Short mmCIF file of C-alpha atoms in Angstrom, two decimals:
data_model
loop_
_atom_site.label_atom_id
_atom_site.label_comp_id
_atom_site.label_asym_id
_atom_site.label_seq_id
_atom_site.Cartn_x
_atom_site.Cartn_y
_atom_site.Cartn_z
CA UNK A 782 -12.61 0.24 -56.22
CA UNK A 783 -8.85 -0.37 -56.25
CA UNK A 784 -8.27 3.15 -54.97
CA UNK A 785 -10.71 2.58 -52.10
CA UNK A 786 -9.03 -0.71 -51.14
CA UNK A 787 -5.60 0.93 -51.25
CA UNK A 788 -6.78 3.80 -49.06
CA UNK A 789 -8.32 1.38 -46.58
CA UNK A 790 -5.10 -0.66 -46.48
CA UNK A 791 -2.95 2.45 -45.92
CA UNK A 792 -5.23 3.61 -43.11
CA UNK A 793 -5.09 0.18 -41.49
CA UNK A 794 -1.29 0.06 -41.65
CA UNK A 795 -1.08 3.60 -40.23
CA UNK A 796 -3.37 2.67 -37.36
CA UNK A 797 -1.46 -0.53 -36.68
CA UNK A 798 1.80 1.41 -36.57
CA UNK A 799 0.27 4.02 -34.25
CA UNK A 800 -1.14 1.42 -31.87
CA UNK A 801 2.23 -0.31 -31.72
CA UNK A 802 3.65 2.89 -30.22
CA UNK A 803 2.22 1.73 -26.91
CA UNK A 804 3.81 -1.69 -27.08
CA UNK A 805 6.55 -0.95 -24.52
CA UNK A 806 3.93 -0.04 -21.90
CA UNK A 807 1.84 -3.09 -22.72
CA UNK A 808 4.87 -5.36 -22.44
CA UNK A 809 5.76 -3.75 -19.12
CA UNK A 810 2.32 -4.69 -17.81
CA UNK A 811 2.80 -8.23 -19.08
CA UNK A 812 6.18 -8.44 -17.37
CA UNK A 813 4.56 -7.39 -14.08
CA UNK A 814 1.93 -10.07 -14.58
CA UNK A 815 4.56 -12.73 -15.22
CA UNK A 816 6.04 -11.98 -11.80
CA UNK A 817 2.73 -11.65 -9.97
CA UNK A 818 -0.55 -12.14 -11.81
CA UNK A 819 -3.40 -10.13 -10.22
CA UNK A 820 -6.25 -12.20 -8.87
CA UNK A 821 -9.53 -12.20 -10.75
CA UNK A 822 -12.54 -10.16 -9.70
CA UNK A 823 -10.78 -6.85 -9.05
CA UNK A 824 -11.50 -3.31 -10.26
CA UNK A 825 -9.53 -2.51 -13.40
CA UNK A 826 -8.56 1.07 -14.26
CA UNK A 827 -8.24 1.11 -18.04
CA UNK A 828 -7.52 4.23 -20.04
CA UNK A 829 -5.14 7.07 -20.75
CA UNK A 830 -2.73 9.18 -18.69
CA UNK A 831 -5.39 10.36 -16.24
CA UNK A 832 -5.18 6.80 -14.91
CA UNK A 833 -1.51 6.20 -15.69
CA UNK A 834 -0.48 9.22 -13.61
CA UNK A 835 -2.82 8.36 -10.75
CA UNK A 836 0.07 6.98 -8.71
CA UNK A 837 -1.90 7.10 -5.45
CA UNK A 838 -4.91 5.22 -6.85
CA UNK A 839 -4.57 2.24 -4.50
CA UNK A 840 -4.20 4.50 -1.48
CA UNK A 841 -6.98 6.84 -2.59
CA UNK A 842 -9.29 3.89 -3.19
CA UNK A 843 -8.19 1.90 -0.15
CA UNK A 844 -10.58 -0.91 0.61
CA UNK A 845 -11.23 -1.61 -3.06
CA UNK A 846 -9.07 -4.10 -5.04
CA UNK A 847 -7.42 -2.03 -7.79
CA UNK A 848 -5.40 -2.92 -10.90
CA UNK A 849 -4.15 0.15 -12.78
CA UNK A 850 -3.51 -0.34 -16.48
CA UNK A 851 -3.58 3.22 -17.73
CA UNK A 852 -1.26 3.90 -20.69
CA UNK A 853 -0.50 7.50 -21.54
CA UNK A 854 -1.73 9.13 -24.72
CA UNK A 855 -4.12 6.30 -25.51
CA UNK A 856 -7.50 6.64 -27.18
CA UNK A 857 -10.63 4.51 -27.01
CA UNK A 858 -9.57 2.66 -30.16
CA UNK A 859 -6.24 1.77 -28.54
CA UNK A 860 -7.99 0.27 -25.55
CA UNK A 861 -10.02 -1.82 -27.99
CA UNK A 862 -6.85 -2.87 -29.81
CA UNK A 863 -5.22 -4.13 -26.60
CA UNK A 864 -8.41 -5.46 -25.01
CA UNK A 865 -7.25 -9.06 -24.75
CA UNK A 866 -3.84 -8.13 -23.33
CA UNK A 867 -4.80 -5.57 -20.66
CA UNK A 868 -8.50 -6.07 -20.01
CA UNK A 869 -9.95 -9.53 -20.66
CA UNK A 870 -7.03 -11.45 -19.15
CA UNK A 871 -7.77 -10.05 -15.67
CA UNK A 872 -11.43 -11.10 -15.66
CA UNK A 873 -12.26 -8.01 -13.55
CA UNK A 874 -15.49 -7.61 -11.63
CA UNK A 875 -15.62 -3.99 -12.72
CA UNK A 876 -13.81 -1.85 -15.27
CA UNK A 877 -13.44 1.89 -14.83
CA UNK A 878 -12.74 3.44 -18.22
CA UNK A 879 -11.21 6.82 -18.94
CA UNK A 880 -10.78 7.52 -22.65
CA UNK A 881 -12.02 10.08 -25.16
CA UNK A 882 -10.04 13.15 -24.15
CA UNK A 883 -7.07 12.40 -26.41
CA UNK A 884 -9.41 11.25 -29.17
CA UNK A 885 -11.22 14.58 -29.32
CA UNK A 886 -7.96 16.53 -29.03
CA UNK A 887 -6.75 14.61 -32.10
CA UNK A 888 -9.77 15.81 -34.10
CA UNK A 889 -11.85 12.68 -33.66
CA UNK A 890 -15.55 13.47 -33.59
CA UNK A 891 -17.79 12.81 -30.56
CA UNK A 892 -19.62 10.27 -32.73
CA UNK A 893 -16.35 8.44 -33.42
CA UNK A 894 -15.55 8.26 -29.70
CA UNK A 895 -19.02 6.89 -29.06
CA UNK A 896 -18.69 4.26 -31.79
CA UNK A 897 -15.35 3.13 -30.33
CA UNK A 898 -16.92 2.95 -26.88
CA UNK A 899 -19.68 0.74 -28.26
CA UNK A 900 -17.05 -1.59 -29.72
CA UNK A 901 -15.47 -1.79 -26.27
CA UNK A 902 -18.86 -2.46 -24.70
CA UNK A 903 -19.55 -5.31 -27.11
CA UNK A 904 -16.20 -6.86 -26.29
CA UNK A 905 -17.11 -6.76 -22.59
CA UNK A 906 -20.56 -8.24 -23.21
CA UNK A 907 -19.08 -11.06 -25.27
CA UNK A 908 -15.90 -11.89 -23.35
CA UNK A 909 -16.71 -10.65 -19.84
CA UNK A 910 -20.49 -11.00 -19.46
CA UNK A 911 -20.36 -10.73 -15.67
CA UNK A 912 -18.21 -7.61 -15.61
CA UNK A 913 -19.64 -4.16 -14.91
CA UNK A 914 -18.31 -1.04 -16.62
CA UNK A 915 -18.14 2.50 -15.26
CA UNK A 916 -17.26 5.14 -17.86
CA UNK A 917 -15.61 8.10 -16.15
CA UNK A 918 -16.81 11.26 -17.88
CA UNK A 919 -14.35 12.97 -20.20
CA UNK A 920 -13.01 15.74 -18.01
CA UNK A 921 -12.31 19.39 -18.78
CA UNK A 922 -8.89 21.03 -18.62
CA UNK A 923 -7.63 24.55 -19.16
CA UNK A 924 -5.33 23.23 -21.91
CA UNK A 925 -8.26 21.92 -23.94
CA UNK A 926 -11.06 24.42 -23.49
CA UNK A 927 -11.51 24.36 -27.27
CA UNK A 928 -13.02 20.86 -27.12
CA UNK A 929 -15.36 21.35 -24.16
CA UNK A 930 -18.45 21.21 -26.37
CA UNK A 931 -17.21 18.02 -28.05
CA UNK A 932 -16.56 16.51 -24.63
CA UNK A 933 -20.11 17.35 -23.62
CA UNK A 934 -21.51 15.71 -26.76
CA UNK A 935 -19.45 12.52 -26.36
CA UNK A 936 -20.31 12.30 -22.67
CA UNK A 937 -23.99 12.70 -23.48
CA UNK A 938 -24.02 9.85 -25.99
CA UNK A 939 -22.10 7.50 -23.72
CA UNK A 940 -24.27 8.40 -20.74
CA UNK A 941 -27.40 7.54 -22.72
CA UNK A 942 -25.88 4.22 -23.75
CA UNK A 943 -24.98 3.35 -20.16
CA UNK A 944 -28.48 4.19 -18.96
CA UNK A 945 -29.95 1.86 -21.59
CA UNK A 946 -27.61 -1.10 -20.99
CA UNK A 947 -27.53 -3.20 -17.84
CA UNK A 948 -24.18 -3.33 -16.10
CA UNK A 949 -22.92 -0.09 -17.68
CA UNK A 950 -22.67 3.14 -15.70
CA UNK A 951 -21.78 6.74 -16.43
CA UNK A 952 -19.62 8.23 -13.67
CA UNK A 953 -20.12 11.99 -13.79
CA UNK A 954 -16.83 13.26 -12.43
CA UNK A 955 -16.46 16.36 -14.60
CA UNK A 956 -19.14 18.29 -12.73
CA UNK A 957 -16.93 18.41 -9.62
CA UNK A 958 -14.22 20.41 -11.40
CA UNK A 959 -16.26 23.61 -11.59
CA UNK A 960 -16.66 26.47 -9.13
CA UNK A 961 -20.10 27.66 -8.05
CA UNK A 962 -19.94 30.47 -10.60
CA UNK A 963 -19.59 27.90 -13.39
CA UNK A 964 -15.90 28.50 -14.06
CA UNK A 965 -13.39 25.65 -14.28
CA UNK A 966 -11.16 25.42 -11.21
CA UNK A 967 -7.80 26.96 -12.18
CA UNK A 968 -5.71 25.25 -9.48
CA UNK A 969 -6.29 21.53 -10.10
CA UNK A 970 -3.75 21.07 -12.89
CA UNK A 971 0.02 20.76 -13.13
CA UNK A 972 2.04 23.17 -15.27
CA UNK A 973 0.88 21.68 -18.59
CA UNK A 974 -2.70 22.69 -17.65
CA UNK A 975 -3.86 19.28 -18.83
CA UNK A 976 -2.94 16.70 -16.22
CA UNK A 977 -4.20 16.91 -12.65
CA UNK A 978 -2.28 17.78 -9.50
CA UNK A 979 -3.02 16.37 -6.03
CA UNK A 980 -6.05 18.60 -5.55
CA UNK A 981 -7.47 17.42 -8.85
CA UNK A 982 -6.91 13.77 -7.97
CA UNK A 983 -8.44 14.27 -4.54
CA UNK A 984 -11.64 15.43 -6.26
CA UNK A 985 -11.42 12.56 -8.73
CA UNK A 986 -10.87 10.02 -5.95
CA UNK A 987 -13.80 11.28 -3.89
CA UNK A 988 -16.20 10.93 -6.82
CA UNK A 989 -14.80 7.51 -7.71
CA UNK A 990 -15.15 6.20 -4.16
CA UNK A 991 -18.73 7.43 -4.03
CA UNK A 992 -19.51 5.49 -7.20
CA UNK A 993 -17.73 2.32 -6.08
CA UNK A 994 -19.48 2.28 -2.72
CA UNK A 995 -22.77 2.22 -4.57
CA UNK A 996 -21.94 -0.12 -7.44
CA UNK A 997 -19.10 -2.43 -6.36
CA UNK A 998 -19.87 -5.32 -4.04
CA UNK A 999 -16.93 -7.53 -3.08
#
């Protein structure tokens, strides 16, 4: 019993230390807010570097009120950890979530990603009952072809959850990254073969706008 408690404590401390690695980015967001706090009822982009590096998000989604709070390298559990500081405080009308890619690349299981998403969903239901959530499908990349099957499994579980819960939506963006022959587009990534270039973001933006036009009413 003592050994189990010690192991649990060590794991908790390790996780706490890992989550604190994002603290500089979180504080930067808070500093921005102290200068100009975003109005309530906007669309919040919450997730990892796919959002953080989407520098043209406001232009690409012109006509929709956007707050971008992507923080690079984050996982679903990190978004849960900082929920009060970069999600709940904005009282958004809709949250677009992109997480899961880094989780799976760090050997988390699809089931673990799903469980963390459910924790996030419960936080929204409890603290932001009038907020809608759109989960952007975990996308493929040529750098992480080894986790494509895990991505598919995690996406499938989260999609099923969204279909069964009012106010939650699965945004299937990944399907637009494939050629007609079923191969992943080779020219939508920057040199690291993981993050998207302008062509990749153009595809992402088109799919996102299509979803928002259907689900977001100002």
